[in-house]
mmCIF file with all atom_site columns, C-alpha atoms in Angstrom:
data_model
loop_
_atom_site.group_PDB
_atom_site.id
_atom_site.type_symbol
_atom_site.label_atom_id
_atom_site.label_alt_id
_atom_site.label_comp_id
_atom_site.label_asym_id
_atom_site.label_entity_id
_atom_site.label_seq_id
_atom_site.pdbx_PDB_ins_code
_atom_site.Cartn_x
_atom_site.Cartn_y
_atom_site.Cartn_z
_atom_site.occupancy
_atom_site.B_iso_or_equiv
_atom_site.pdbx_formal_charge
_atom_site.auth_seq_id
_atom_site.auth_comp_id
_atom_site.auth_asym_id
_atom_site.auth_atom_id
_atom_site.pdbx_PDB_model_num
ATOM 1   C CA . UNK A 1 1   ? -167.329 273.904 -8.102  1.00 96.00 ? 1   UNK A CA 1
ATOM 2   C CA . UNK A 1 2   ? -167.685 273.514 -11.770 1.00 97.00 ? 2   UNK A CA 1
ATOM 3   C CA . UNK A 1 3   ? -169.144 275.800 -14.690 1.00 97.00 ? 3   UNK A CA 1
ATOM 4   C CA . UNK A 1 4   ? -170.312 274.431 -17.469 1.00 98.00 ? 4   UNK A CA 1
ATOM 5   C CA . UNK A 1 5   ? -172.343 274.544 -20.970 1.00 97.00 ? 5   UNK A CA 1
ATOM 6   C CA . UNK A 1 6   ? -175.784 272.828 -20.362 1.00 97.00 ? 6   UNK A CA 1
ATOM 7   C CA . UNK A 1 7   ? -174.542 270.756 -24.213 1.00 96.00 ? 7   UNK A CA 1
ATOM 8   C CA . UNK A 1 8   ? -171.998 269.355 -22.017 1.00 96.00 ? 8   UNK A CA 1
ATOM 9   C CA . UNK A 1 9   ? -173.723 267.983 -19.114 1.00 96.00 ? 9   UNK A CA 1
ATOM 10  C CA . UNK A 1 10  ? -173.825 264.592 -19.851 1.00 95.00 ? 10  UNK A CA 1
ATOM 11  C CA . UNK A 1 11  ? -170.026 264.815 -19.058 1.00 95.00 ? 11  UNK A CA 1
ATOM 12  C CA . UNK A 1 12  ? -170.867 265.198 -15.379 1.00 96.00 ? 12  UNK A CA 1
ATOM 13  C CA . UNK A 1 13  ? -174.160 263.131 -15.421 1.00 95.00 ? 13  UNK A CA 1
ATOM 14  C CA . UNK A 1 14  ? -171.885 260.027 -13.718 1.00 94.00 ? 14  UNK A CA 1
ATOM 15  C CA . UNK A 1 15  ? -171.196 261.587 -10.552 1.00 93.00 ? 15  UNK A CA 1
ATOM 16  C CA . UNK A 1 16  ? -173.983 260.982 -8.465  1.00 95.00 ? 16  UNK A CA 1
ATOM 17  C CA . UNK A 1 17  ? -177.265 259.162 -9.132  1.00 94.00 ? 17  UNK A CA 1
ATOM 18  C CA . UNK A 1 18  ? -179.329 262.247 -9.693  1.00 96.00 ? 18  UNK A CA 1
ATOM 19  C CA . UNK A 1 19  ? -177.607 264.266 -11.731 1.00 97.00 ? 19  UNK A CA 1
ATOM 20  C CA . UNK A 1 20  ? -178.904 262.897 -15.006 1.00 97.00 ? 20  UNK A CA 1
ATOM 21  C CA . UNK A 1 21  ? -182.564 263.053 -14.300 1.00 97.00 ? 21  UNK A CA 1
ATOM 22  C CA . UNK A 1 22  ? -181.370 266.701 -13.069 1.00 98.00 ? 22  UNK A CA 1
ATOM 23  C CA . UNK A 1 23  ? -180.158 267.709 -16.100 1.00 98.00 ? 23  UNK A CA 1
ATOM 24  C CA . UNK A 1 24  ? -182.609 266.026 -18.224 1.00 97.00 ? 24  UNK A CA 1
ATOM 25  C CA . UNK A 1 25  ? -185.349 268.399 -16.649 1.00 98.00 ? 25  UNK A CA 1
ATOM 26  C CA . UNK A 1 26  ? -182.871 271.484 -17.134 1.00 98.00 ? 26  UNK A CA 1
ATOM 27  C CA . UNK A 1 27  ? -183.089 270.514 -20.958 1.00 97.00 ? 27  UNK A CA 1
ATOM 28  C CA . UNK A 1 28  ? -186.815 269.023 -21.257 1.00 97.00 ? 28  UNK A CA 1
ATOM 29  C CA . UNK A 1 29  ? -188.251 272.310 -19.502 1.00 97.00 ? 29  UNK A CA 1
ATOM 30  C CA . UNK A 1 30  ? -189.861 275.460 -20.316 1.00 97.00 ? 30  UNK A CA 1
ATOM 31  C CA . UNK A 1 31  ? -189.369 277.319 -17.805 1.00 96.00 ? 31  UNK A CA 1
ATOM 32  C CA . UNK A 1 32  ? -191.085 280.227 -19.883 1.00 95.00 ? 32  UNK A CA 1
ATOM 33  C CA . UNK A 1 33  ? -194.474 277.843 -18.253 1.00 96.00 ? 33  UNK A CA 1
ATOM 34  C CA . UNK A 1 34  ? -193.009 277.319 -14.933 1.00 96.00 ? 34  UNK A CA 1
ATOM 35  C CA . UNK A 1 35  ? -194.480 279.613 -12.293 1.00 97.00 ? 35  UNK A CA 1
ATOM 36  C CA . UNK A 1 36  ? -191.645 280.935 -9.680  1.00 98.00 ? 36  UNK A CA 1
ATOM 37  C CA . UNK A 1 37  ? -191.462 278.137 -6.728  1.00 97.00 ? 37  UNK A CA 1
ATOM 38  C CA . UNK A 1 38  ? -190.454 274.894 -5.271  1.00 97.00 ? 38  UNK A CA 1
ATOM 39  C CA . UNK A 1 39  ? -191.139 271.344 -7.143  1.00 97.00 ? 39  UNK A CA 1
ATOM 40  C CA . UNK A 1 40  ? -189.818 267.915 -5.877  1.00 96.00 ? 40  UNK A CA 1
ATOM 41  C CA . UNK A 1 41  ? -188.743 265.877 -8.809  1.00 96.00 ? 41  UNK A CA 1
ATOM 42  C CA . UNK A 1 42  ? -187.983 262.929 -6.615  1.00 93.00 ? 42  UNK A CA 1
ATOM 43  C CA . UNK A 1 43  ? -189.141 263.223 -3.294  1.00 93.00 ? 43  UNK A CA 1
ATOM 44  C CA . UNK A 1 44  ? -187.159 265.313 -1.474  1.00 93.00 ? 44  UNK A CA 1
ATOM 45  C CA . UNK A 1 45  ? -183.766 263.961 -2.798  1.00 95.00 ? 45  UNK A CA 1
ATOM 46  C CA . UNK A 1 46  ? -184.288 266.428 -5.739  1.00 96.00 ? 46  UNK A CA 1
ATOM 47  C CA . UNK A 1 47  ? -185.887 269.405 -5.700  1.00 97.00 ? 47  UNK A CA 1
ATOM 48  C CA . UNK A 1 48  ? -186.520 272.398 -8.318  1.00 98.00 ? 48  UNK A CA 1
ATOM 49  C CA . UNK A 1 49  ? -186.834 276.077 -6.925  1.00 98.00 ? 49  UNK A CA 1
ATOM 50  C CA . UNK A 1 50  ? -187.347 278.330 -9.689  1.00 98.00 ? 50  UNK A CA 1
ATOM 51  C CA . UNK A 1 51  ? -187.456 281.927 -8.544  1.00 97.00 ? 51  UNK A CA 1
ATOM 52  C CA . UNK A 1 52  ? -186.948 285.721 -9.712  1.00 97.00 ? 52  UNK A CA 1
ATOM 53  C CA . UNK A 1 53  ? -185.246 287.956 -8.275  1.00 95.00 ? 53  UNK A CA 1
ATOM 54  C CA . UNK A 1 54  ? -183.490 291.614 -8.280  1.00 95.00 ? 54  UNK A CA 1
ATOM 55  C CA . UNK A 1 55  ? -179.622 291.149 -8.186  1.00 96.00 ? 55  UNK A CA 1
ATOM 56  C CA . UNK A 1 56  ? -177.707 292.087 -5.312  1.00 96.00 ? 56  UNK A CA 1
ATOM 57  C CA . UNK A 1 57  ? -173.723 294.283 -5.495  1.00 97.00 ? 57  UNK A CA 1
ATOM 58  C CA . UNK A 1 58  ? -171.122 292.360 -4.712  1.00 95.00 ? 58  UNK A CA 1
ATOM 59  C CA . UNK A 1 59  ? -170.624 293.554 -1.094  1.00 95.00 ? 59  UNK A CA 1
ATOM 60  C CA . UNK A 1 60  ? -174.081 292.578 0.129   1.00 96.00 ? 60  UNK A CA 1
ATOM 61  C CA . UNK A 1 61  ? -173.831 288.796 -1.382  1.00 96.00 ? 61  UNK A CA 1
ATOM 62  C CA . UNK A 1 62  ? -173.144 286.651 1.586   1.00 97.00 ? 62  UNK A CA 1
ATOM 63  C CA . UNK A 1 63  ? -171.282 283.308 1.440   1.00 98.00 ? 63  UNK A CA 1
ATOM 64  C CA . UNK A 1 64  ? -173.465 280.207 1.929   1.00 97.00 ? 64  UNK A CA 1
ATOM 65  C CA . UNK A 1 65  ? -172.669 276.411 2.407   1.00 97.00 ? 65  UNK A CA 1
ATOM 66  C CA . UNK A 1 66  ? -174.882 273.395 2.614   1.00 96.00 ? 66  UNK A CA 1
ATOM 67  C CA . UNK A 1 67  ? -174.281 269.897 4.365   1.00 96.00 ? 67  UNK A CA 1
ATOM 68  C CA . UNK A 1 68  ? -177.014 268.023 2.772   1.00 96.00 ? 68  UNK A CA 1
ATOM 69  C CA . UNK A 1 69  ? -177.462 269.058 -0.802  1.00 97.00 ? 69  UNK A CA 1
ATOM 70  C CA . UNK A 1 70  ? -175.396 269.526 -3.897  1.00 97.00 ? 70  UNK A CA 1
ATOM 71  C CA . UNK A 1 71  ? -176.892 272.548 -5.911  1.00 98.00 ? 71  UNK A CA 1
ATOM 72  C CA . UNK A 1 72  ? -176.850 273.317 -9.655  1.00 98.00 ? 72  UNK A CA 1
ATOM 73  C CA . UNK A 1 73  ? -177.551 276.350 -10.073 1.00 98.00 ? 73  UNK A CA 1
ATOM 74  C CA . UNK A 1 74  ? -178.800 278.125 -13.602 1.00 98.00 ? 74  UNK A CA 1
ATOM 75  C CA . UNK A 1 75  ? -180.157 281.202 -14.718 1.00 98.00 ? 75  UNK A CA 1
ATOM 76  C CA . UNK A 1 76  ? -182.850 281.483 -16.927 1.00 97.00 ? 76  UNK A CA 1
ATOM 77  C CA . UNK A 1 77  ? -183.043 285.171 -17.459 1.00 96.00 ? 77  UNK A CA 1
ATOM 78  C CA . UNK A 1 78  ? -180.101 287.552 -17.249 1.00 95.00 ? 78  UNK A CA 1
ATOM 79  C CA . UNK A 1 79  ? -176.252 287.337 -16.147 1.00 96.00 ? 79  UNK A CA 1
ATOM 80  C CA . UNK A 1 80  ? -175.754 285.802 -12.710 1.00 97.00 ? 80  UNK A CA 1
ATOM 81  C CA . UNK A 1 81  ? -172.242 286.555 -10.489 1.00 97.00 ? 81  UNK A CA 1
ATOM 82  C CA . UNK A 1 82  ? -171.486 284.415 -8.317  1.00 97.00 ? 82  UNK A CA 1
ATOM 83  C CA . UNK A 1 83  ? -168.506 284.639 -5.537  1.00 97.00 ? 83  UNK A CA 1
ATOM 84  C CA . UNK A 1 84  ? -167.134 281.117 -4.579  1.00 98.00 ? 84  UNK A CA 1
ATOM 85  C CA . UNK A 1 85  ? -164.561 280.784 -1.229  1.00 98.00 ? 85  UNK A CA 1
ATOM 86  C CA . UNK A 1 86  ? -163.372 276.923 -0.547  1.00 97.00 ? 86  UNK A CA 1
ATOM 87  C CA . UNK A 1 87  ? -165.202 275.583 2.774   1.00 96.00 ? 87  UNK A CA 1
ATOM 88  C CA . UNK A 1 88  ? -161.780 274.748 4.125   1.00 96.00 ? 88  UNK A CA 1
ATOM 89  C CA . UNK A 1 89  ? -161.007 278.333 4.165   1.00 97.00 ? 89  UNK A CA 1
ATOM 90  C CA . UNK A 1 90  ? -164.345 279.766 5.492   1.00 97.00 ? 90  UNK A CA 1
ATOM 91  C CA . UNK A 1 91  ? -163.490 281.257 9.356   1.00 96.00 ? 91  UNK A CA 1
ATOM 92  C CA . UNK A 1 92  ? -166.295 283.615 10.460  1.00 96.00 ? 92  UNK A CA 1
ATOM 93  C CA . UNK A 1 93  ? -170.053 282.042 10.714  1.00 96.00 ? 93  UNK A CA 1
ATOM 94  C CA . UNK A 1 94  ? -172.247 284.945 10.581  1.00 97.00 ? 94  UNK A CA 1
ATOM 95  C CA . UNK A 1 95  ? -175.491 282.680 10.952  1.00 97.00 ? 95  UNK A CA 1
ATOM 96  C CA . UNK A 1 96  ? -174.963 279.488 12.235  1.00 97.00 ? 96  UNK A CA 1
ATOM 97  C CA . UNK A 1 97  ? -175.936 276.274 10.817  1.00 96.00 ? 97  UNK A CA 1
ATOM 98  C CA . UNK A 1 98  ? -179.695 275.996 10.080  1.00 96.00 ? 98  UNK A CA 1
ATOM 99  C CA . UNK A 1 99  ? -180.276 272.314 9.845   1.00 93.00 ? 99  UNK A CA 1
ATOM 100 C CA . UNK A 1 100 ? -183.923 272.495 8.627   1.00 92.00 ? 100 UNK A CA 1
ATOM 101 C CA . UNK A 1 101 ? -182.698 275.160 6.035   1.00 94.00 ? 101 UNK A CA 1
ATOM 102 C CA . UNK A 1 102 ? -179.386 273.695 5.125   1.00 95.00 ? 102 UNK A CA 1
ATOM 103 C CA . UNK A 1 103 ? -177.745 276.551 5.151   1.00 96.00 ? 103 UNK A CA 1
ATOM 104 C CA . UNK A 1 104 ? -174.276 278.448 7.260   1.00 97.00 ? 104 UNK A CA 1
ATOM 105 C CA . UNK A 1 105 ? -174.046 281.999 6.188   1.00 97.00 ? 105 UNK A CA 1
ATOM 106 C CA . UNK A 1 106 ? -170.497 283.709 6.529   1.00 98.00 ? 106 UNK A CA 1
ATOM 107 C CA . UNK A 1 107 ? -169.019 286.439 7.134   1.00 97.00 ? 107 UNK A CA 1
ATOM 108 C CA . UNK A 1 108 ? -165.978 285.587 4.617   1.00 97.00 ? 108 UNK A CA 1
ATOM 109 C CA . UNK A 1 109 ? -165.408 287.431 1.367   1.00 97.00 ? 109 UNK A CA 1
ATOM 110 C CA . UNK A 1 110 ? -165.222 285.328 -1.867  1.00 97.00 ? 110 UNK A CA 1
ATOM 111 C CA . UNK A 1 111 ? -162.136 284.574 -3.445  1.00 97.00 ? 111 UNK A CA 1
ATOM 112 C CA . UNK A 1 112 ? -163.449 284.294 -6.755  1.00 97.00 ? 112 UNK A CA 1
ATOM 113 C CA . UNK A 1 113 ? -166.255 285.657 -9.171  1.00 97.00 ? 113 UNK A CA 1
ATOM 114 C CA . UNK A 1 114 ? -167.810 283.544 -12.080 1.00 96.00 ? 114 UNK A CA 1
ATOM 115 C CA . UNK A 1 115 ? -170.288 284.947 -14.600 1.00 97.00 ? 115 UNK A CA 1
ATOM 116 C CA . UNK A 1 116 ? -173.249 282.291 -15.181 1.00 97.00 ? 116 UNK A CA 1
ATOM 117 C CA . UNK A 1 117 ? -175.161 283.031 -18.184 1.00 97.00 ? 117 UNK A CA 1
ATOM 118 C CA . UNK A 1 118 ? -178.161 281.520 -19.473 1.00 96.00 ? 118 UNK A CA 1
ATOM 119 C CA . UNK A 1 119 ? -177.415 278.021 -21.006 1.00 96.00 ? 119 UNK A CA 1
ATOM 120 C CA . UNK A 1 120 ? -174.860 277.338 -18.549 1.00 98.00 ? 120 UNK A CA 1
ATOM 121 C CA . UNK A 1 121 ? -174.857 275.804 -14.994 1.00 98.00 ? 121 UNK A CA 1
ATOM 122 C CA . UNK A 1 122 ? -172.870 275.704 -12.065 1.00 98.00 ? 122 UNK A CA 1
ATOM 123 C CA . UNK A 1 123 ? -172.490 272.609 -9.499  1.00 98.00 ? 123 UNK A CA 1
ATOM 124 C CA . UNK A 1 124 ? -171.733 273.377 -5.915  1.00 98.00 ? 124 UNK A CA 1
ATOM 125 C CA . UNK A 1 125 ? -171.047 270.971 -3.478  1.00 97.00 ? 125 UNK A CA 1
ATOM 126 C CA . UNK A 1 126 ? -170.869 270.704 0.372   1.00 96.00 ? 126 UNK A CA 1
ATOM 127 C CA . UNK A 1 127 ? -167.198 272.170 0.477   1.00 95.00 ? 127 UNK A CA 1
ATOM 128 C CA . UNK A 1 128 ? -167.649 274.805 -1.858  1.00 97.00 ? 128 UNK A CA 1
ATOM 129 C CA . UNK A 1 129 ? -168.584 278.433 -0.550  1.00 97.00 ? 129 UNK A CA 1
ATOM 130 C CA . UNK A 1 130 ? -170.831 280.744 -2.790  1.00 98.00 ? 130 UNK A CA 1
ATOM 131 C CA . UNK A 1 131 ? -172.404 284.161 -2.514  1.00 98.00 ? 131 UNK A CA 1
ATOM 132 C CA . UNK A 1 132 ? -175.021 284.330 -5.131  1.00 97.00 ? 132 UNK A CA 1
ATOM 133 C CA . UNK A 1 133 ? -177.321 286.586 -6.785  1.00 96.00 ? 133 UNK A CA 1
ATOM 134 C CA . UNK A 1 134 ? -175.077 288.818 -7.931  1.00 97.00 ? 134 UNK A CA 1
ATOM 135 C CA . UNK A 1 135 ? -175.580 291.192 -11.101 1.00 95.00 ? 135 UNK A CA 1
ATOM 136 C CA . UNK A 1 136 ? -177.709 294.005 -12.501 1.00 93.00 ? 136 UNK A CA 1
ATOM 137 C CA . UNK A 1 137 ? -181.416 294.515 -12.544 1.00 94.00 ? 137 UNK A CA 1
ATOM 138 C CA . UNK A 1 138 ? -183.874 291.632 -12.714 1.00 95.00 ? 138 UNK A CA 1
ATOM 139 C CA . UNK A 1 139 ? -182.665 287.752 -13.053 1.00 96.00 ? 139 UNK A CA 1
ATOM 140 C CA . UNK A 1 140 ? -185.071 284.542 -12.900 1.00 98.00 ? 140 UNK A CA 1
ATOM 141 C CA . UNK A 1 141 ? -182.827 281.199 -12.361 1.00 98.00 ? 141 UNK A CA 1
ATOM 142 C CA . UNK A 1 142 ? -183.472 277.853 -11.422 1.00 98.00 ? 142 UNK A CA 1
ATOM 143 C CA . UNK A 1 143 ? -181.627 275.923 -8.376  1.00 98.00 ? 143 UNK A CA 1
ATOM 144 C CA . UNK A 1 144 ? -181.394 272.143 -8.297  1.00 98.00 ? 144 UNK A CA 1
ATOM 145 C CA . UNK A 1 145 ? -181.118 270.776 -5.106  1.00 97.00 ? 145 UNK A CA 1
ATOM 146 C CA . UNK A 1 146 ? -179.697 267.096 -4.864  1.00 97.00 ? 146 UNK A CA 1
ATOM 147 C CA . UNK A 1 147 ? -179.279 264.541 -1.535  1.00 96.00 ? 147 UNK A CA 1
ATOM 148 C CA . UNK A 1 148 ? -175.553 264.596 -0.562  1.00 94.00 ? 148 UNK A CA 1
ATOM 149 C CA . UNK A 1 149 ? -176.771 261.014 0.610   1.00 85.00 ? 149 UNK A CA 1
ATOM 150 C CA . UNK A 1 150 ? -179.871 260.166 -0.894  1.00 68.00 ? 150 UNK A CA 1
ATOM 151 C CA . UNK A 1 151 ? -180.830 257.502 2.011   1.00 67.00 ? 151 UNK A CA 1
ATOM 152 C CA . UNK A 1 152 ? -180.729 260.203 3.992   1.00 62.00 ? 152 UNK A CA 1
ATOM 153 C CA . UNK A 1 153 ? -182.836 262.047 2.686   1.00 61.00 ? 153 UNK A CA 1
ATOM 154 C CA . UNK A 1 154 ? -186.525 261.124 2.450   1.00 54.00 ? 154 UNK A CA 1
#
């Protein structure tokens, strides 16, 4: 996992392929324009879902992984919490692997909370556990999704 300033994300933009044509459409976009929904940047090897939501308490955030994708996730509006757990130390499956969703749901409690806040992302990958959502009222965020392995992926 790693949390970070969106001024700093050409720091990260070496560590796969994608990631700098990810974060040059975090910066380049208004999402004050964007309506709430799914976009394919490139193909499906990098994907946009910008959505709004109402925040969830801590206890009713469930732990997610995904095999496929890497996600950056960023709020646009509002204060996001989000738990984290390592994969390594996730035990109890409470929804199996969905292989056309890309998503394991858990049982697991997080081990850790981070505050997002607008400006700033956060990069999960494969082996990271998160429960997001999180917070107070109303929040509007953006979630990058980006191929694990981009030839597998088309």
């Amino acid at each position: 996992m790693i949390l970070a300033s969106l001024c700093n994300s050409k720091r990260f933009e070496n560590m796969h392929p994608l990631f700098k044509q990810a974060f040059e459409y975090l910066k380049s976009t208004n999402f004050s324009k964007v309506e709430d929904g799914k976009y394919e940047l490139e193909g499906k090897r990098l994907t946009a879902s910008v959505t709004s939501l109402f925040c969830k308490k801590k206890e009713d955030a469930a732990i997610e992984t995904h095999k496929k994708y890497i996600d950056i996730q960023m709020p646009l509006l509002g204060v996001e919490k989000i738990g984290w757990k390592a994969g390594c130390e996730l035990t109890e499956e409470s929804i199996p692997y969905n292989e056309e969703s890309d998503i394991t749901f858990y049982v697991d409690r997080p081990t850790a909370y981070t505050k997002i806040y607008p400006g700033q992302f956060v990069i999960y990958f494969p082996e990271d556990g998160h429960a997001p959502g999180i917070g107070e009222g109303n929040m509007r965020k953006v979630i990058l999704k980006i191929a694990v392995d981009e030839e597998a992926i088309v």
